Amino acid sequence: MTDTSFYVRNMLLQYDKQLVTARRLARYRHALRLAAGEEASAIPADVKRKMMVERIAREVVENLILSGSDNPVVRSIKEELEAQAGFPLIFKYPPTELEMQIFRDTPEGPVELNTGEKAELMERLWAITLDKVDDTML
């Protein structure tokens, strides 16, 4: 037997021992959770789905809609929002500011929405995005 085969065999034995120990610890943790009254999957499936929908909707609003993406889902969200608002919208993140600006597109040029209109529009945007994401998820 060569030195390298001995070292390889020794390494594989150590790895096998680590796997057995990890499985034993996982079973022990599971038993402790069950003894404490927690179930293995404490979060129901519908709650997990809702959390996932909200996470994806947040990503869509923050990254896709405001960046001007031409994704079909984003396009349909913007169209529905503009239909509800009754006028075309422009979303901008000025380079020197941290807060997003929303403009109403008028024949005279873009006009920034006031704080109340912006808050109402963001609520509508969030509701529409949640509905669209929920409809498109499997």
Short mmCIF file of N, CA, C and O in Angstrom, two decimals:
data_model
loop_
_atom_site.label_atom_id
_atom_site.label_comp_id
_atom_site.label_asym_id
_atom_site.label_seq_id
_atom_site.Cartn_x
_atom_site.Cartn_y
_atom_site.Cartn_z
N MET A 1 0.84 -1.16 0.00
CA MET A 1 0.00 0.00 0.00
C MET A 1 0.90 1.24 0.00
O MET A 1 1.87 1.30 0.74
N THR A 2 0.55 2.21 -0.83
CA THR A 2 1.36 3.42 -0.91
C THR A 2 0.90 4.43 0.12
O THR A 2 -0.18 4.31 0.72
N ASP A 3 1.74 5.43 0.29
CA ASP A 3 1.42 6.46 1.26
C ASP A 3 0.17 7.25 0.86
O ASP A 3 -0.66 7.57 1.69
N THR A 4 0.05 7.55 -0.42
CA THR A 4 -1.08 8.35 -0.87
C THR A 4 -2.40 7.61 -0.69
O THR A 4 -3.39 8.20 -0.29
N SER A 5 -2.43 6.30 -0.97
CA SER A 5 -3.68 5.57 -0.80
C SER A 5 -4.07 5.52 0.69
O SER A 5 -5.24 5.56 1.03
N PHE A 6 -3.07 5.42 1.57
CA PHE A 6 -3.33 5.43 3.01
C PHE A 6 -3.95 6.77 3.42
O PHE A 6 -4.94 6.82 4.15
N TYR A 7 -3.39 7.87 2.93
CA TYR A 7 -3.90 9.19 3.29
C TYR A 7 -5.30 9.43 2.71
O TYR A 7 -6.16 10.01 3.37
N VAL A 8 -5.52 8.96 1.50
CA VAL A 8 -6.84 9.11 0.89
C VAL A 8 -7.87 8.31 1.68
O VAL A 8 -8.96 8.80 2.00
N ARG A 9 -7.53 7.07 2.04
CA ARG A 9 -8.45 6.23 2.80
C ARG A 9 -8.71 6.85 4.18
O ARG A 9 -9.85 6.88 4.65
N ASN A 10 -7.69 7.36 4.82
CA ASN A 10 -7.84 8.01 6.12
C ASN A 10 -8.73 9.25 6.01
O ASN A 10 -9.59 9.49 6.86
N MET A 11 -8.55 10.04 4.96
CA MET A 11 -9.36 11.23 4.75
C MET A 11 -10.82 10.85 4.54
O MET A 11 -11.73 11.47 5.10
N LEU A 12 -11.09 9.81 3.75
CA LEU A 12 -12.47 9.38 3.51
C LEU A 12 -13.12 8.86 4.79
O LEU A 12 -14.31 9.08 5.03
N LEU A 13 -12.37 8.18 5.64
CA LEU A 13 -12.90 7.71 6.92
C LEU A 13 -13.28 8.89 7.83
O LEU A 13 -14.32 8.87 8.48
N GLN A 14 -12.41 9.89 7.85
CA GLN A 14 -12.71 11.08 8.65
C GLN A 14 -13.96 11.79 8.12
O GLN A 14 -14.81 12.24 8.90
N TYR A 15 -14.08 11.87 6.82
CA TYR A 15 -15.23 12.50 6.20
C TYR A 15 -16.51 11.73 6.54
O TYR A 15 -17.54 12.31 6.87
N ASP A 16 -16.43 10.41 6.52
CA ASP A 16 -17.57 9.57 6.86
C ASP A 16 -17.99 9.80 8.31
O ASP A 16 -19.18 9.90 8.63
N LYS A 17 -17.01 9.91 9.22
CA LYS A 17 -17.32 10.17 10.62
C LYS A 17 -18.00 11.53 10.79
O LYS A 17 -18.93 11.67 11.58
N GLN A 18 -17.55 12.53 10.04
CA GLN A 18 -18.17 13.85 10.12
C GLN A 18 -19.62 13.81 9.64
O GLN A 18 -20.50 14.45 10.22
N LEU A 19 -19.89 13.05 8.58
CA LEU A 19 -21.25 12.93 8.08
C LEU A 19 -22.16 12.25 9.10
O LEU A 19 -23.30 12.69 9.34
N VAL A 20 -21.68 11.20 9.73
CA VAL A 20 -22.46 10.50 10.75
C VAL A 20 -22.74 11.44 11.92
O VAL A 20 -23.87 11.50 12.43
N THR A 21 -21.75 12.19 12.35
CA THR A 21 -21.92 13.13 13.46
C THR A 21 -22.92 14.22 13.09
O THR A 21 -23.78 14.59 13.91
N ALA A 22 -22.84 14.73 11.88
CA ALA A 22 -23.77 15.77 11.44
C ALA A 22 -25.20 15.25 11.43
O ALA A 22 -26.14 15.94 11.85
N ARG A 23 -25.40 14.02 10.94
CA ARG A 23 -26.75 13.42 10.94
C ARG A 23 -27.26 13.25 12.37
O ARG A 23 -28.42 13.51 12.66
N ARG A 24 -26.40 12.81 13.25
CA ARG A 24 -26.79 12.60 14.64
C ARG A 24 -27.20 13.93 15.28
O ARG A 24 -28.21 14.02 15.99
N LEU A 25 -26.42 14.99 15.05
CA LEU A 25 -26.76 16.31 15.59
C LEU A 25 -28.07 16.84 15.01
O LEU A 25 -28.87 17.45 15.73
N ALA A 26 -28.31 16.61 13.73
CA ALA A 26 -29.56 17.05 13.11
C ALA A 26 -30.76 16.34 13.74
O ALA A 26 -31.79 16.97 14.02
N ARG A 27 -30.63 15.03 13.96
CA ARG A 27 -31.71 14.28 14.62
C ARG A 27 -31.93 14.79 16.04
O ARG A 27 -33.06 14.92 16.50
N TYR A 28 -30.84 15.09 16.74
CA TYR A 28 -30.93 15.59 18.11
C TYR A 28 -31.63 16.95 18.14
O TYR A 28 -32.52 17.19 18.97
N ARG A 29 -31.26 17.87 17.24
CA ARG A 29 -31.92 19.17 17.16
C ARG A 29 -33.40 19.04 16.85
O ARG A 29 -34.24 19.73 17.41
N HIS A 30 -33.72 18.12 15.94
CA HIS A 30 -35.12 17.89 15.58
C HIS A 30 -35.90 17.37 16.79
O HIS A 30 -37.02 17.82 17.05
N ALA A 31 -35.33 16.45 17.53
CA ALA A 31 -35.99 15.93 18.72
C ALA A 31 -36.18 17.02 19.77
O ALA A 31 -37.22 17.08 20.43
N LEU A 32 -35.20 17.91 19.92
CA LEU A 32 -35.34 19.01 20.87
C LEU A 32 -36.47 19.95 20.46
O LEU A 32 -37.24 20.42 21.30
N ARG A 33 -36.56 20.25 19.16
CA ARG A 33 -37.64 21.11 18.68
C ARG A 33 -39.00 20.48 18.94
O ARG A 33 -39.94 21.15 19.35
N LEU A 34 -39.13 19.19 18.67
CA LEU A 34 -40.40 18.50 18.91
C LEU A 34 -40.74 18.47 20.39
O LEU A 34 -41.89 18.62 20.78
N ALA A 35 -39.73 18.28 21.23
CA ALA A 35 -39.96 18.26 22.68
C ALA A 35 -40.38 19.62 23.20
O ALA A 35 -41.14 19.73 24.15
N ALA A 36 -39.89 20.68 22.56
CA ALA A 36 -40.24 22.04 22.98
C ALA A 36 -41.62 22.45 22.47
O ALA A 36 -42.10 23.53 22.79
N GLY A 37 -42.24 21.62 21.65
CA GLY A 37 -43.57 21.92 21.15
C GLY A 37 -43.58 22.55 19.77
O GLY A 37 -44.63 22.90 19.25
N GLU A 38 -42.44 22.75 19.19
CA GLU A 38 -42.38 23.29 17.84
C GLU A 38 -42.51 22.16 16.84
O GLU A 38 -42.03 21.06 17.06
N GLU A 39 -43.18 22.46 15.74
CA GLU A 39 -43.26 21.46 14.68
C GLU A 39 -42.09 21.66 13.74
O GLU A 39 -41.45 22.70 13.72
N ALA A 40 -41.84 20.65 12.92
CA ALA A 40 -40.71 20.74 11.99
C ALA A 40 -40.92 21.88 11.00
O ALA A 40 -40.00 22.61 10.68
N SER A 41 -42.12 22.01 10.50
CA SER A 41 -42.42 23.14 9.60
C SER A 41 -43.50 23.98 10.25
O SER A 41 -44.69 23.77 10.05
N ALA A 42 -43.10 24.92 11.08
CA ALA A 42 -44.02 25.72 11.86
C ALA A 42 -44.79 26.72 11.01
O ALA A 42 -45.85 27.17 11.40
N ILE A 43 -44.26 27.08 9.84
CA ILE A 43 -44.91 28.07 9.00
C ILE A 43 -45.78 27.35 7.97
O ILE A 43 -45.28 26.54 7.19
N PRO A 44 -47.09 27.64 7.96
CA PRO A 44 -47.97 27.00 6.97
C PRO A 44 -47.61 27.40 5.54
O PRO A 44 -47.01 28.46 5.30
N ALA A 45 -48.00 26.58 4.60
CA ALA A 45 -47.63 26.80 3.19
C ALA A 45 -48.22 28.10 2.65
O ALA A 45 -47.55 28.81 1.89
N ASP A 46 -49.45 28.45 3.03
CA ASP A 46 -50.05 29.68 2.50
C ASP A 46 -49.33 30.92 3.03
O ASP A 46 -49.20 31.92 2.32
N VAL A 47 -48.82 30.85 4.26
CA VAL A 47 -48.07 31.98 4.81
C VAL A 47 -46.71 32.10 4.11
O VAL A 47 -46.27 33.20 3.79
N LYS A 48 -46.08 30.95 3.84
CA LYS A 48 -44.80 30.98 3.11
C LYS A 48 -45.00 31.58 1.72
O LYS A 48 -44.18 32.37 1.26
N ARG A 49 -46.10 31.19 1.06
CA ARG A 49 -46.39 31.71 -0.28
C ARG A 49 -46.59 33.23 -0.22
O ARG A 49 -46.06 33.97 -1.04
N LYS A 50 -47.35 33.70 0.77
CA LYS A 50 -47.59 35.13 0.91
C LYS A 50 -46.28 35.88 1.13
O LYS A 50 -46.06 36.95 0.56
N MET A 51 -45.41 35.33 1.97
CA MET A 51 -44.11 35.96 2.22
C MET A 51 -43.29 36.03 0.94
O MET A 51 -42.63 37.05 0.66
N MET A 52 -43.32 34.95 0.15
CA MET A 52 -42.57 34.93 -1.10
C MET A 52 -43.14 35.94 -2.10
O MET A 52 -42.39 36.65 -2.77
N VAL A 53 -44.48 36.02 -2.19
CA VAL A 53 -45.11 36.97 -3.10
C VAL A 53 -44.72 38.40 -2.72
O VAL A 53 -44.37 39.21 -3.58
N GLU A 54 -44.74 38.71 -1.41
CA GLU A 54 -44.36 40.05 -0.98
C GLU A 54 -42.90 40.36 -1.27
O GLU A 54 -42.57 41.47 -1.67
N ARG A 55 -42.03 39.38 -1.09
CA ARG A 55 -40.60 39.59 -1.37
C ARG A 55 -40.37 39.86 -2.86
O ARG A 55 -39.63 40.77 -3.23
N ILE A 56 -41.02 39.08 -3.70
CA ILE A 56 -40.87 39.28 -5.15
C ILE A 56 -41.49 40.60 -5.57
O ILE A 56 -40.91 41.32 -6.39
N ALA A 57 -42.66 40.94 -5.02
CA ALA A 57 -43.30 42.21 -5.36
C ALA A 57 -42.41 43.39 -4.97
O ALA A 57 -42.30 44.36 -5.73
N ARG A 58 -41.76 43.29 -3.82
CA ARG A 58 -40.85 44.36 -3.40
C ARG A 58 -39.70 44.52 -4.39
O ARG A 58 -39.31 45.63 -4.76
N GLU A 59 -39.16 43.39 -4.84
CA GLU A 59 -38.07 43.43 -5.83
C GLU A 59 -38.56 44.05 -7.14
O GLU A 59 -37.85 44.83 -7.77
N VAL A 60 -39.77 43.68 -7.57
CA VAL A 60 -40.32 44.22 -8.81
C VAL A 60 -40.47 45.73 -8.70
O VAL A 60 -40.08 46.48 -9.59
N VAL A 61 -41.03 46.20 -7.60
CA VAL A 61 -41.24 47.65 -7.44
C VAL A 61 -39.91 48.38 -7.35
O VAL A 61 -39.69 49.36 -8.05
N GLU A 62 -39.01 47.90 -6.50
CA GLU A 62 -37.77 48.64 -6.26
C GLU A 62 -36.80 48.57 -7.42
O GLU A 62 -36.10 49.54 -7.70
N ASN A 63 -36.73 47.42 -8.10
CA ASN A 63 -35.68 47.26 -9.10
C ASN A 63 -36.16 47.34 -10.54
O ASN A 63 -35.43 47.84 -11.39
N LEU A 64 -37.34 46.84 -10.83
CA LEU A 64 -37.75 46.78 -12.23
C LEU A 64 -38.60 47.97 -12.66
O LEU A 64 -38.33 48.59 -13.67
N ILE A 65 -39.62 48.29 -11.89
CA ILE A 65 -40.52 49.38 -12.29
C ILE A 65 -39.77 50.71 -12.27
O ILE A 65 -39.87 51.49 -13.21
N LEU A 66 -39.04 50.95 -11.24
CA LEU A 66 -38.38 52.24 -11.09
C LEU A 66 -37.14 52.37 -11.96
O LEU A 66 -36.66 53.47 -12.19
N SER A 67 -36.62 51.26 -12.48
CA SER A 67 -35.45 51.34 -13.34
C SER A 67 -35.83 51.43 -14.81
O SER A 67 -34.97 51.57 -15.67
N GLY A 68 -37.13 51.33 -15.12
CA GLY A 68 -37.57 51.46 -16.50
C GLY A 68 -37.47 50.16 -17.28
O GLY A 68 -37.31 50.19 -18.50
N SER A 69 -37.59 49.03 -16.62
CA SER A 69 -37.52 47.74 -17.29
C SER A 69 -38.69 47.56 -18.25
O SER A 69 -39.78 48.08 -18.02
N ASP A 70 -38.48 46.81 -19.33
CA ASP A 70 -39.53 46.57 -20.31
C ASP A 70 -40.04 45.14 -20.21
O ASP A 70 -40.50 44.57 -21.19
N ASN A 71 -40.01 44.57 -19.04
CA ASN A 71 -40.51 43.24 -18.76
C ASN A 71 -42.03 43.23 -18.98
O ASN A 71 -42.70 44.20 -18.65
N PRO A 72 -42.64 42.14 -19.52
CA PRO A 72 -44.09 42.12 -19.75
C PRO A 72 -44.91 42.30 -18.47
O PRO A 72 -45.94 42.97 -18.49
N VAL A 73 -44.46 41.74 -17.37
CA VAL A 73 -45.18 41.91 -16.10
C VAL A 73 -45.10 43.37 -15.66
O VAL A 73 -46.11 43.96 -15.25
N VAL A 74 -43.93 43.96 -15.76
CA VAL A 74 -43.74 45.36 -15.38
C VAL A 74 -44.58 46.25 -16.27
O VAL A 74 -45.23 47.19 -15.80
N ARG A 75 -44.60 45.95 -17.56
CA ARG A 75 -45.39 46.74 -18.51
C ARG A 75 -46.88 46.69 -18.14
O ARG A 75 -47.56 47.72 -18.13
N SER A 76 -47.38 45.50 -17.81
CA SER A 76 -48.81 45.39 -17.46
C SER A 76 -49.11 46.11 -16.15
O SER A 76 -50.18 46.70 -16.00
N ILE A 77 -48.18 46.07 -15.19
CA ILE A 77 -48.38 46.79 -13.93
C ILE A 77 -48.45 48.29 -14.19
O ILE A 77 -49.34 48.98 -13.67
N LYS A 78 -47.52 48.81 -14.99
CA LYS A 78 -47.52 50.24 -15.30
C LYS A 78 -48.78 50.65 -16.04
O LYS A 78 -49.36 51.70 -15.76
N GLU A 79 -49.22 49.83 -17.00
CA GLU A 79 -50.43 50.16 -17.75
C GLU A 79 -51.64 50.21 -16.84
O GLU A 79 -52.47 51.12 -16.94
N GLU A 80 -51.76 49.24 -15.93
CA GLU A 80 -52.89 49.23 -15.02
C GLU A 80 -52.83 50.42 -14.06
O GLU A 80 -53.85 51.05 -13.76
N LEU A 81 -51.65 50.76 -13.58
CA LEU A 81 -51.49 51.90 -12.68
C LEU A 81 -51.86 53.20 -13.39
O LEU A 81 -52.57 54.04 -12.83
N GLU A 82 -51.41 53.36 -14.62
CA GLU A 82 -51.73 54.57 -15.38
C GLU A 82 -53.22 54.63 -15.69
O GLU A 82 -53.82 55.71 -15.70
N ALA A 83 -53.85 53.48 -15.95
CA ALA A 83 -55.30 53.46 -16.20
C ALA A 83 -56.06 53.87 -14.94
O ALA A 83 -57.04 54.62 -15.03
N GLN A 84 -55.62 53.41 -13.78
CA GLN A 84 -56.29 53.79 -12.53
C GLN A 84 -56.04 55.26 -12.19
O GLN A 84 -56.91 55.94 -11.68
N ALA A 85 -54.83 55.73 -12.47
CA ALA A 85 -54.49 57.13 -12.16
C ALA A 85 -55.15 58.08 -13.14
O ALA A 85 -55.51 59.20 -12.79
N GLY A 86 -55.29 57.66 -14.39
CA GLY A 86 -55.91 58.50 -15.40
C GLY A 86 -54.92 59.37 -16.17
O GLY A 86 -55.33 60.22 -16.96
N PHE A 87 -53.64 59.18 -15.97
CA PHE A 87 -52.63 59.96 -16.69
C PHE A 87 -51.33 59.17 -16.75
O PHE A 87 -51.07 58.31 -15.91
N PRO A 88 -50.48 59.45 -17.76
CA PRO A 88 -49.18 58.76 -17.86
C PRO A 88 -48.25 59.18 -16.72
O PRO A 88 -48.29 60.31 -16.24
N LEU A 89 -47.42 58.23 -16.29
CA LEU A 89 -46.51 58.47 -15.17
C LEU A 89 -45.06 58.29 -15.58
O LEU A 89 -44.73 57.50 -16.45
N ILE A 90 -44.20 59.04 -14.89
CA ILE A 90 -42.76 58.92 -15.08
C ILE A 90 -42.14 58.72 -13.69
O ILE A 90 -42.39 59.52 -12.79
N PHE A 91 -41.37 57.65 -13.53
CA PHE A 91 -40.69 57.37 -12.26
C PHE A 91 -39.21 57.72 -12.43
O PHE A 91 -38.57 57.27 -13.38
N LYS A 92 -38.67 58.49 -11.50
CA LYS A 92 -37.26 58.89 -11.57
C LYS A 92 -36.61 58.80 -10.20
O LYS A 92 -37.24 59.09 -9.18
N TYR A 93 -35.36 58.40 -10.20
CA TYR A 93 -34.49 58.47 -9.02
C TYR A 93 -33.40 59.48 -9.35
O TYR A 93 -32.45 59.17 -10.06
N PRO A 94 -33.52 60.72 -8.86
CA PRO A 94 -32.45 61.69 -9.14
C PRO A 94 -31.14 61.24 -8.51
O PRO A 94 -31.13 60.67 -7.42
N PRO A 95 -30.03 61.47 -9.19
CA PRO A 95 -28.73 60.99 -8.68
C PRO A 95 -28.34 61.60 -7.34
O PRO A 95 -27.64 60.98 -6.56
N THR A 96 -28.80 62.80 -7.05
CA THR A 96 -28.36 63.46 -5.82
C THR A 96 -29.32 63.23 -4.65
O THR A 96 -29.02 63.64 -3.54
N GLU A 97 -30.46 62.58 -4.89
CA GLU A 97 -31.44 62.38 -3.83
C GLU A 97 -31.66 60.90 -3.57
O GLU A 97 -31.42 60.06 -4.43
N LEU A 98 -32.15 60.58 -2.37
CA LEU A 98 -32.41 59.20 -2.01
C LEU A 98 -33.85 58.79 -2.28
O LEU A 98 -34.15 57.61 -2.38
N GLU A 99 -34.76 59.74 -2.37
CA GLU A 99 -36.17 59.44 -2.54
C GLU A 99 -36.57 59.50 -4.01
O GLU A 99 -36.12 60.36 -4.76
N MET A 100 -37.45 58.58 -4.39
CA MET A 100 -37.94 58.51 -5.75
C MET A 100 -38.90 59.67 -6.01
O MET A 100 -39.62 60.10 -5.11
N GLN A 101 -38.91 60.14 -7.25
CA GLN A 101 -39.85 61.17 -7.66
C GLN A 101 -40.79 60.59 -8.71
O GLN A 101 -40.36 59.82 -9.58
N ILE A 102 -42.08 60.95 -8.61
CA ILE A 102 -43.07 60.51 -9.58
C ILE A 102 -43.63 61.75 -10.25
O ILE A 102 -44.06 62.70 -9.59
N PHE A 103 -43.63 61.70 -11.59
CA PHE A 103 -44.12 62.84 -12.38
C PHE A 103 -45.34 62.43 -13.18
O PHE A 103 -45.44 61.30 -13.65
N ARG A 104 -46.25 63.39 -13.34
CA ARG A 104 -47.39 63.23 -14.23
C ARG A 104 -46.95 63.81 -15.57
O ARG A 104 -46.46 64.93 -15.64
N ASP A 105 -47.11 63.02 -16.63
CA ASP A 105 -46.71 63.49 -17.96
C ASP A 105 -47.85 64.29 -18.56
O ASP A 105 -48.93 63.77 -18.84
N THR A 106 -47.63 65.61 -18.74
CA THR A 106 -48.64 66.50 -19.30
C THR A 106 -48.12 67.10 -20.60
O THR A 106 -46.92 67.04 -20.88
N PRO A 107 -49.01 67.69 -21.41
CA PRO A 107 -48.54 68.34 -22.65
C PRO A 107 -47.54 69.47 -22.40
O PRO A 107 -46.69 69.75 -23.23
N GLU A 108 -47.65 70.11 -21.23
CA GLU A 108 -46.71 71.19 -20.90
C GLU A 108 -45.39 70.67 -20.37
O GLU A 108 -44.44 71.41 -20.19
N GLY A 109 -45.33 69.38 -20.10
CA GLY A 109 -44.12 68.77 -19.58
C GLY A 109 -44.41 68.02 -18.29
O GLY A 109 -45.52 68.06 -17.77
N PRO A 110 -43.40 67.32 -17.75
CA PRO A 110 -43.62 66.55 -16.51
C PRO A 110 -43.89 67.47 -15.32
O PRO A 110 -43.23 68.49 -15.15
N VAL A 111 -44.88 67.06 -14.50
CA VAL A 111 -45.22 67.80 -13.29
C VAL A 111 -45.11 66.82 -12.12
O VAL A 111 -45.73 65.75 -12.14
N GLU A 112 -44.33 67.19 -11.11
CA GLU A 112 -44.13 66.29 -9.97
C GLU A 112 -45.40 66.21 -9.13
O GLU A 112 -46.07 67.21 -8.88
N LEU A 113 -45.72 64.99 -8.67
CA LEU A 113 -46.88 64.78 -7.81
C LEU A 113 -46.56 65.27 -6.41
O LEU A 113 -45.42 65.18 -5.95
N ASN A 114 -47.60 65.75 -5.72
CA ASN A 114 -47.37 66.17 -4.33
C ASN A 114 -47.30 64.94 -3.44
O ASN A 114 -47.53 63.82 -3.87
N THR A 115 -47.01 65.14 -2.17
CA THR A 115 -46.77 64.03 -1.25
C THR A 115 -47.98 63.13 -1.09
O THR A 115 -47.86 61.91 -1.07
N GLY A 116 -49.18 63.71 -0.99
CA GLY A 116 -50.40 62.92 -0.83
C GLY A 116 -50.69 62.07 -2.06
O GLY A 116 -51.04 60.88 -1.94
N GLU A 117 -50.57 62.67 -3.23
CA GLU A 117 -50.79 61.93 -4.48
C GLU A 117 -49.76 60.81 -4.64
O GLU A 117 -50.09 59.70 -5.07
N LYS A 118 -48.54 61.12 -4.28
CA LYS A 118 -47.47 60.13 -4.39
C LYS A 118 -47.72 58.94 -3.46
O LYS A 118 -47.56 57.78 -3.86
N ALA A 119 -48.15 59.21 -2.23
CA ALA A 119 -48.43 58.13 -1.28
C ALA A 119 -49.58 57.27 -1.77
O ALA A 119 -49.51 56.03 -1.71
N GLU A 120 -50.64 57.89 -2.27
CA GLU A 120 -51.78 57.13 -2.80
C GLU A 120 -51.38 56.29 -4.00
O GLU A 120 -51.77 55.13 -4.12
N LEU A 121 -50.57 56.87 -4.87
CA LEU A 121 -50.10 56.15 -6.06
C LEU A 121 -49.21 54.98 -5.68
O LEU A 121 -49.32 53.90 -6.28
N MET A 122 -48.35 55.15 -4.68
CA MET A 122 -47.49 54.05 -4.24
C MET A 122 -48.31 52.92 -3.62
O MET A 122 -47.99 51.75 -3.81
N GLU A 123 -49.39 53.26 -2.91
CA GLU A 123 -50.27 52.22 -2.36
C GLU A 123 -50.94 51.44 -3.49
O GLU A 123 -51.03 50.21 -3.43
N ARG A 124 -51.42 52.15 -4.50
CA ARG A 124 -52.01 51.48 -5.67
C ARG A 124 -50.99 50.60 -6.36
O ARG A 124 -51.29 49.48 -6.75
N LEU A 125 -49.78 51.14 -6.54
CA LEU A 125 -48.71 50.38 -7.19
C LEU A 125 -48.42 49.10 -6.42
O LEU A 125 -48.28 48.03 -7.02
N TRP A 126 -48.36 49.17 -5.10
CA TRP A 126 -48.08 48.00 -4.28
C TRP A 126 -49.20 46.97 -4.43
O TRP A 126 -48.93 45.78 -4.59
N ALA A 127 -50.46 47.41 -4.38
CA ALA A 127 -51.60 46.48 -4.50
C ALA A 127 -51.62 45.81 -5.87
O ALA A 127 -51.82 44.59 -5.97
N ILE A 128 -51.39 46.57 -6.92
CA ILE A 128 -51.39 46.02 -8.27
C ILE A 128 -50.25 45.02 -8.43
O ILE A 128 -50.42 43.93 -8.98
N THR A 129 -49.08 45.37 -7.92
CA THR A 129 -47.91 44.50 -8.03
C THR A 129 -48.13 43.20 -7.27
O THR A 129 -47.82 42.11 -7.78
N LEU A 130 -48.69 43.27 -6.07
CA LEU A 130 -49.00 42.05 -5.32
C LEU A 130 -49.95 41.15 -6.10
O LEU A 130 -49.74 39.93 -6.18
N ASP A 131 -50.99 41.74 -6.68
CA ASP A 131 -51.95 40.94 -7.46
C ASP A 131 -51.29 40.29 -8.66
O ASP A 131 -51.50 39.11 -8.93
N LYS A 132 -50.49 41.06 -9.39
CA LYS A 132 -49.84 40.52 -10.59
C LYS A 132 -48.86 39.41 -10.24
O LYS A 132 -48.82 38.38 -10.90
N VAL A 133 -48.06 39.62 -9.22
CA VAL A 133 -47.07 38.60 -8.82
C VAL A 133 -47.79 37.35 -8.34
O VAL A 133 -47.41 36.23 -8.69
N ASP A 134 -48.85 37.53 -7.55
CA ASP A 134 -49.60 36.38 -7.06
C ASP A 134 -50.24 35.60 -8.20
O ASP A 134 -50.27 34.38 -8.19
N ASP A 135 -50.74 36.32 -9.21
CA ASP A 135 -51.36 35.64 -10.37
C ASP A 135 -50.33 34.88 -11.21
O ASP A 135 -50.64 33.84 -11.77
N THR A 136 -49.11 35.43 -11.30
CA THR A 136 -48.11 34.80 -12.17
C THR A 136 -47.34 33.69 -11.49
O THR A 136 -46.69 32.90 -12.18
N MET A 137 -47.39 33.62 -10.15
CA MET A 137 -46.65 32.55 -9.46
C MET A 137 -47.40 31.23 -9.56
O MET A 137 -48.62 31.19 -9.57
N LEU A 138 -46.65 30.16 -9.61
CA LEU A 138 -47.26 28.82 -9.68
C LEU A 138 -47.85 28.41 -8.36
O LEU A 138 -47.48 28.77 -7.32
#
